[in-house]
PDB file of C-alpha atoms in Angstrom:
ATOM      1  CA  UNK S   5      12.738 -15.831   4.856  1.00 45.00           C
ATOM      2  CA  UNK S   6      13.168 -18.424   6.999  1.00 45.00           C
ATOM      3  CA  UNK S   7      16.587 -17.791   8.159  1.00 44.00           C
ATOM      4  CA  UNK S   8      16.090 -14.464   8.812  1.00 42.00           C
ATOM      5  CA  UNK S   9      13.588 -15.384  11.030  1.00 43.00           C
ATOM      6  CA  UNK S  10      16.366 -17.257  12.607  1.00 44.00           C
ATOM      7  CA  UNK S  11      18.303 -14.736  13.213  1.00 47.00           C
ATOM      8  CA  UNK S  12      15.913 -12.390  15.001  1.00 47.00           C
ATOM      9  CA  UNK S  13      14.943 -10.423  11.870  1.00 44.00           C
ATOM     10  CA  UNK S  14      11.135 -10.383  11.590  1.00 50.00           C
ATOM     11  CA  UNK S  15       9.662  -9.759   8.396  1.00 59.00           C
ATOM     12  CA  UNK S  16       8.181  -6.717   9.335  1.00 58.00           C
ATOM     13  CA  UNK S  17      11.552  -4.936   9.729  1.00 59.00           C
ATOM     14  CA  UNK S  18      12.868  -6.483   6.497  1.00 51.00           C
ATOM     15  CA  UNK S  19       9.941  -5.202   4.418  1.00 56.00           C
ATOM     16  CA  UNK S  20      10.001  -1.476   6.426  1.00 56.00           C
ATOM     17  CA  UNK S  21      14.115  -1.526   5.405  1.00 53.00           C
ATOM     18  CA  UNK S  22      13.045  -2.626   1.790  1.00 53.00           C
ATOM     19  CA  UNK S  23      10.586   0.064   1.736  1.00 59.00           C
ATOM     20  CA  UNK S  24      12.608   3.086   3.397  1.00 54.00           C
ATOM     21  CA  UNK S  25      15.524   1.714   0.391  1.00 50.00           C
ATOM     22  CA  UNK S  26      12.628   2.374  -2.239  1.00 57.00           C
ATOM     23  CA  UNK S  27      11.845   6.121  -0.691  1.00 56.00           C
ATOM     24  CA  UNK S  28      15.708   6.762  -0.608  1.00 53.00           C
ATOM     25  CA  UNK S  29      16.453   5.829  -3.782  1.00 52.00           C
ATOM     26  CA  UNK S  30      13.941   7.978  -5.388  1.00 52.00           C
ATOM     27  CA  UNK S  31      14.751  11.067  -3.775  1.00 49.00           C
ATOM     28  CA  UNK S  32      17.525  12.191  -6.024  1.00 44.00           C
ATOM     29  CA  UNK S  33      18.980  15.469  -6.885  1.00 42.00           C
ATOM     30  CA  UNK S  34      16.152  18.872  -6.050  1.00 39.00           C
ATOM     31  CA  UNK S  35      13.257  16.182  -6.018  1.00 50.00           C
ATOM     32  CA  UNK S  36      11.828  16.362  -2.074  1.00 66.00           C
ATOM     33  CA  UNK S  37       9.825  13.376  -1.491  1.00 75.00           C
ATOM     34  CA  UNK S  38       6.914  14.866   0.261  1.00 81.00           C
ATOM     35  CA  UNK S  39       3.923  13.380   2.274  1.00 87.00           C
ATOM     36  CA  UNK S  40       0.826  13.611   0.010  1.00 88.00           C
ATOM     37  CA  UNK S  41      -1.782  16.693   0.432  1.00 88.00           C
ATOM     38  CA  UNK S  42      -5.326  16.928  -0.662  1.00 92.00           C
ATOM     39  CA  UNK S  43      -5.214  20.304  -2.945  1.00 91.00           C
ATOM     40  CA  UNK S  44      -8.476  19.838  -4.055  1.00 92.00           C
ATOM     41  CA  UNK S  45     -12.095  19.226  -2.668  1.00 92.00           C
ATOM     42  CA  UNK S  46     -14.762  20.152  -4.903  1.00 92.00           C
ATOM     43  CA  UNK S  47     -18.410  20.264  -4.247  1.00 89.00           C
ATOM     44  CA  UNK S  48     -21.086  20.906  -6.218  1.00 87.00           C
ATOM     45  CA  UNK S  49     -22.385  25.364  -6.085  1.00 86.00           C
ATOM     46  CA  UNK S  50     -25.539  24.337  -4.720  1.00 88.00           C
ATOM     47  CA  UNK S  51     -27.147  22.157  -1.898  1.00 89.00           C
ATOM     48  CA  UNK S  52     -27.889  18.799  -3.309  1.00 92.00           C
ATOM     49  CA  UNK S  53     -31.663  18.177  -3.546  1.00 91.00           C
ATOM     50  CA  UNK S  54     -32.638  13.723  -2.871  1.00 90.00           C
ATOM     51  CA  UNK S  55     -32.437  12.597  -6.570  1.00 93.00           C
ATOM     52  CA  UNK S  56     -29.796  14.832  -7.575  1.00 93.00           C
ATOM     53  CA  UNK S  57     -27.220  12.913  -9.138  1.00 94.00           C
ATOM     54  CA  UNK S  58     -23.987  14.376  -7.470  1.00 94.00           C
ATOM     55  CA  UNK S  59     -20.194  14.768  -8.048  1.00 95.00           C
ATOM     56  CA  UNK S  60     -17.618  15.665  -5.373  1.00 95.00           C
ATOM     57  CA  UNK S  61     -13.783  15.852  -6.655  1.00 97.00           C
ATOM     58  CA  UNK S  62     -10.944  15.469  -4.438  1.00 96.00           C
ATOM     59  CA  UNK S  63      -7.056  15.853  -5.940  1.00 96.00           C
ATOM     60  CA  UNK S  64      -3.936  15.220  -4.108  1.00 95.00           C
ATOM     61  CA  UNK S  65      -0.145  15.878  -4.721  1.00 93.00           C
ATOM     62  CA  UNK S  66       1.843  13.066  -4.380  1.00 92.00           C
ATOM     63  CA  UNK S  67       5.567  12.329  -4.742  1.00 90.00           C
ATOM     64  CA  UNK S  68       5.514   8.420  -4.703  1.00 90.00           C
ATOM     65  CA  UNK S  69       2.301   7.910  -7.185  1.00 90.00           C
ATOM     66  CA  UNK S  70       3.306   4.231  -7.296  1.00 91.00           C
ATOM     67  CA  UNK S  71       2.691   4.079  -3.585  1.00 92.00           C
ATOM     68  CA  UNK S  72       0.276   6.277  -2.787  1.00 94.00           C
ATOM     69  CA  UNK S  73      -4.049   5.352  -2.226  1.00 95.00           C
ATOM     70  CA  UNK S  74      -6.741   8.159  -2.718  1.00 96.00           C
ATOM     71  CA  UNK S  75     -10.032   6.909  -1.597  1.00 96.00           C
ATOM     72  CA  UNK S  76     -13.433   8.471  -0.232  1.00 96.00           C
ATOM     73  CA  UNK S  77     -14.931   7.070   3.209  1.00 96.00           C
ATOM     74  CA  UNK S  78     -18.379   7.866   4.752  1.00 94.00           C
ATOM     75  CA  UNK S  79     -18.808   8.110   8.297  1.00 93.00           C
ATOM     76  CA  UNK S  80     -15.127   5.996   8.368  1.00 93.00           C
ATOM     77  CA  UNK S  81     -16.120   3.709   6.324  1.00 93.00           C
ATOM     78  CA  UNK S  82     -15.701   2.554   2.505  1.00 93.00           C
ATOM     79  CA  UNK S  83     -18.711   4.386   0.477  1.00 92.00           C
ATOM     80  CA  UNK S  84     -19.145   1.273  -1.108  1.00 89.00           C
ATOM     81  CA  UNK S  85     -20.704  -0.300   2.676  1.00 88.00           C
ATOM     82  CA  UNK S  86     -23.374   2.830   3.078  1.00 85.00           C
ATOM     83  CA  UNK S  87     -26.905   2.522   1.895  1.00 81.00           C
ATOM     84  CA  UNK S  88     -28.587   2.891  -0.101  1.00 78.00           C
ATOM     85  CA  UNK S  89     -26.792  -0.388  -1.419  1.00 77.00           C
ATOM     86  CA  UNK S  90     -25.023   1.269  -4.855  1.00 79.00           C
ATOM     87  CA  UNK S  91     -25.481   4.834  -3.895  1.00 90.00           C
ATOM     88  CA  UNK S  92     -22.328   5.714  -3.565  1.00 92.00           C
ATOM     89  CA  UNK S  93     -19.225   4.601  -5.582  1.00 93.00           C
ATOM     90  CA  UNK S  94     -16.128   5.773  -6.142  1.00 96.00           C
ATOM     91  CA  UNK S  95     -14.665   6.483  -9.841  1.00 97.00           C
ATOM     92  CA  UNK S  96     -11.193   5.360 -11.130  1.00 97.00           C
ATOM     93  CA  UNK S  97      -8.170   7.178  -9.969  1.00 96.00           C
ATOM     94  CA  UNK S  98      -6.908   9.736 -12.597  1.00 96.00           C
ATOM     95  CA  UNK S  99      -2.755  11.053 -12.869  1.00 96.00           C
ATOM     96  CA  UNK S 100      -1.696  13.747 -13.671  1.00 95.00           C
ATOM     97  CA  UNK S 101       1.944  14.534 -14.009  1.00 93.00           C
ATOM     98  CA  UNK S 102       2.462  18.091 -11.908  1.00 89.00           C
ATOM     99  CA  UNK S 103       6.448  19.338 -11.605  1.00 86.00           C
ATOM    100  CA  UNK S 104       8.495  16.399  -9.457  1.00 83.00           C
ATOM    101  CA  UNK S 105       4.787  14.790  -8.323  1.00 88.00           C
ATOM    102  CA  UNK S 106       1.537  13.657  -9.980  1.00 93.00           C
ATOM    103  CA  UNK S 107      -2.080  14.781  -9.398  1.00 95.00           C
ATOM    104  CA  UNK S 108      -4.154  12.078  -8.169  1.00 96.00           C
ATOM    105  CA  UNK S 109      -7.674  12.903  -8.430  1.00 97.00           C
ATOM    106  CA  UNK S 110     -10.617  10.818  -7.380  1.00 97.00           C
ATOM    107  CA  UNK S 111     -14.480  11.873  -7.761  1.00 97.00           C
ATOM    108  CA  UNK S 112     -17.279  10.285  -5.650  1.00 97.00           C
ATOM    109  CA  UNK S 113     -20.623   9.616  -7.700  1.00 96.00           C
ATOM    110  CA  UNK S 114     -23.763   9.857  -5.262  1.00 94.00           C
ATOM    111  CA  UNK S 115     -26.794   8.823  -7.871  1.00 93.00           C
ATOM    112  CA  UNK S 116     -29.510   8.946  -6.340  1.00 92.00           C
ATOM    113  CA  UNK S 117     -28.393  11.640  -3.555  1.00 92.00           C
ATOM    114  CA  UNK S 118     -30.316  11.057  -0.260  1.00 89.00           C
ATOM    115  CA  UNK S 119     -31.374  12.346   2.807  1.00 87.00           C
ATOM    116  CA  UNK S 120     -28.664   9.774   4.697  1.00 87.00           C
ATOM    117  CA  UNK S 121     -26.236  11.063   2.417  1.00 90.00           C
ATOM    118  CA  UNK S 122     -27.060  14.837   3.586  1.00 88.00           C
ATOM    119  CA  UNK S 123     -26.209  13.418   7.074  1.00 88.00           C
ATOM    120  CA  UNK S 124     -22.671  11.143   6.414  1.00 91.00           C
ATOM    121  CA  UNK S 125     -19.652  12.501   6.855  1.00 93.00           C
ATOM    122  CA  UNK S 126     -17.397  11.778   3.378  1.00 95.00           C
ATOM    123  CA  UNK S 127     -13.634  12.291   4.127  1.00 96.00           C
ATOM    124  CA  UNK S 128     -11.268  12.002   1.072  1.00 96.00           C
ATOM    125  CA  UNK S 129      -8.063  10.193   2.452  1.00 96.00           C
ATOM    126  CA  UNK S 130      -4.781  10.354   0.814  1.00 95.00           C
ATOM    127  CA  UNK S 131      -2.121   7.554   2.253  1.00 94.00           C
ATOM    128  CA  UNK S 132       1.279   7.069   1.389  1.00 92.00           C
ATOM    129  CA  UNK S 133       4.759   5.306   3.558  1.00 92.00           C
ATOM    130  CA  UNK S 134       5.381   9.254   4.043  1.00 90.00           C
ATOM    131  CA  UNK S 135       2.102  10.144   5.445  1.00 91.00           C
ATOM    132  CA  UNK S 136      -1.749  10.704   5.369  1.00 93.00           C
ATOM    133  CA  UNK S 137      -3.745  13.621   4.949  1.00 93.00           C
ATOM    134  CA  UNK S 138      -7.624  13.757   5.291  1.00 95.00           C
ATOM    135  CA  UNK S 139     -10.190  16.228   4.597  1.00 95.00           C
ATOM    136  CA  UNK S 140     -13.623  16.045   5.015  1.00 96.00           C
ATOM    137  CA  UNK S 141     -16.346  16.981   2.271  1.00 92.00           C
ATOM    138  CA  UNK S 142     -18.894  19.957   3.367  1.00 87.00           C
ATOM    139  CA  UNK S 143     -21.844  20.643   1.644  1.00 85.00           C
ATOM    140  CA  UNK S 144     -22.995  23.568   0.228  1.00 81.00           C
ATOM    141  CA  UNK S 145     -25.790  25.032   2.792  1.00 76.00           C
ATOM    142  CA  UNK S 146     -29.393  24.820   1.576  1.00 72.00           C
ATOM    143  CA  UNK S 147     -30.896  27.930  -0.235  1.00 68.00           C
ATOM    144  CA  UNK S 148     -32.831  30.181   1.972  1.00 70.00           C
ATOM    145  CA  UNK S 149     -36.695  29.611   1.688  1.00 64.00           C
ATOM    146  CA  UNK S 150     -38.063  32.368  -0.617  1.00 66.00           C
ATOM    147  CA  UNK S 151     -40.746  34.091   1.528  1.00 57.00           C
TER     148      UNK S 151
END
C-alpha cells in the first residue's frame, strides 16, 4: 500500500477499481446488475393504538446481496437512538432468492408503540455500490370517531 501511495495512487481509487472489478465480474451473460428497489412496505390495516405492539415490513430486490444494507431509520436516524430507549429495533435481515436477485426483507418491531412513534418519520433505506433507494413508512390514518 505504501508504494502505491508513492506513486500517486490513493487508496481510495484502488479500493473504488477493486470494487467496480467485483460489479463487472458478476454481471455475466442476461444477468443486469441493477441498483436495489424497495418492492415492499408493509404496514399494519389499522392505525396503531400506544401499546400496540407493531410490525412494519420492508423488502428490496437486489442484484449484489453480498453488498447490499437494508436498514430502517427514524427521523434520519438509526431506530435503535429514538426513545423510548428499546422501542424500536430492527429484526435480522431475511434472503430470498428471486430470478437473477434476492429478496432482502427487513421488519421493524415497535413494542410498546407510542405517541412519539405516531410522530417519527421511519424510512426503510436500501444501499448498494449501484445505488440507494428510500421510502418512507406511512401510517394507516386513525378510524373515524363513531358518533
Amino acid at each position: 500500500m505504501a508504494a502505491l501511495r508513492r506513486r500517486g495512487t490513493p487508496p481510495a481509487r484502488l479500493l473504488l477499481a477493486l470494487l467496480c472489478w467485483a460489479l463487472t465480474s458478476r454481471c455475466t451473460g442476461a444477468t443486469a446488475v441493477q441498483p436495489p428497489s424497495v418492492t415492499l412496505l408493509q404496514t399494519p390495516e389499522r392505525a396503531p393504538r400506544p401499546g400496540d405492539s407493531v410490525t412494519a415490513r420492508c423488502e428490496a430486490l437486489s442484484t449484489l446481496p453480498e453488498l447490499t444494507l437494508i436498514y430502517w431509520l427514524g427521523n434520519g436516524s438509526f431506530v435503535e437512538k429514538l426513545p423510548p430507549a428499546a422501542a424500536a429495533r430492527e429484526e435480522p435481515v431475511r434472503e430470498e432468492p428471486r430470478g437473477a436477485g434476492v429478496m432482502l426483507r427487513r421488519d421493524l418491531r415497535l413494542e410498546p408503540f407510542s405517541a412519539h412513534h405516531s410522530r417519527t418519520t421511519f424510512s426503510c433505506v436500501v444501499l448498494s455500490p449501484l445505488g440507494a433507494h428510500t421510502t418512507d413508512l406511512r401510517w394507516p390514518p386513525p378510524a373515524p370517531a363513531r358518533g
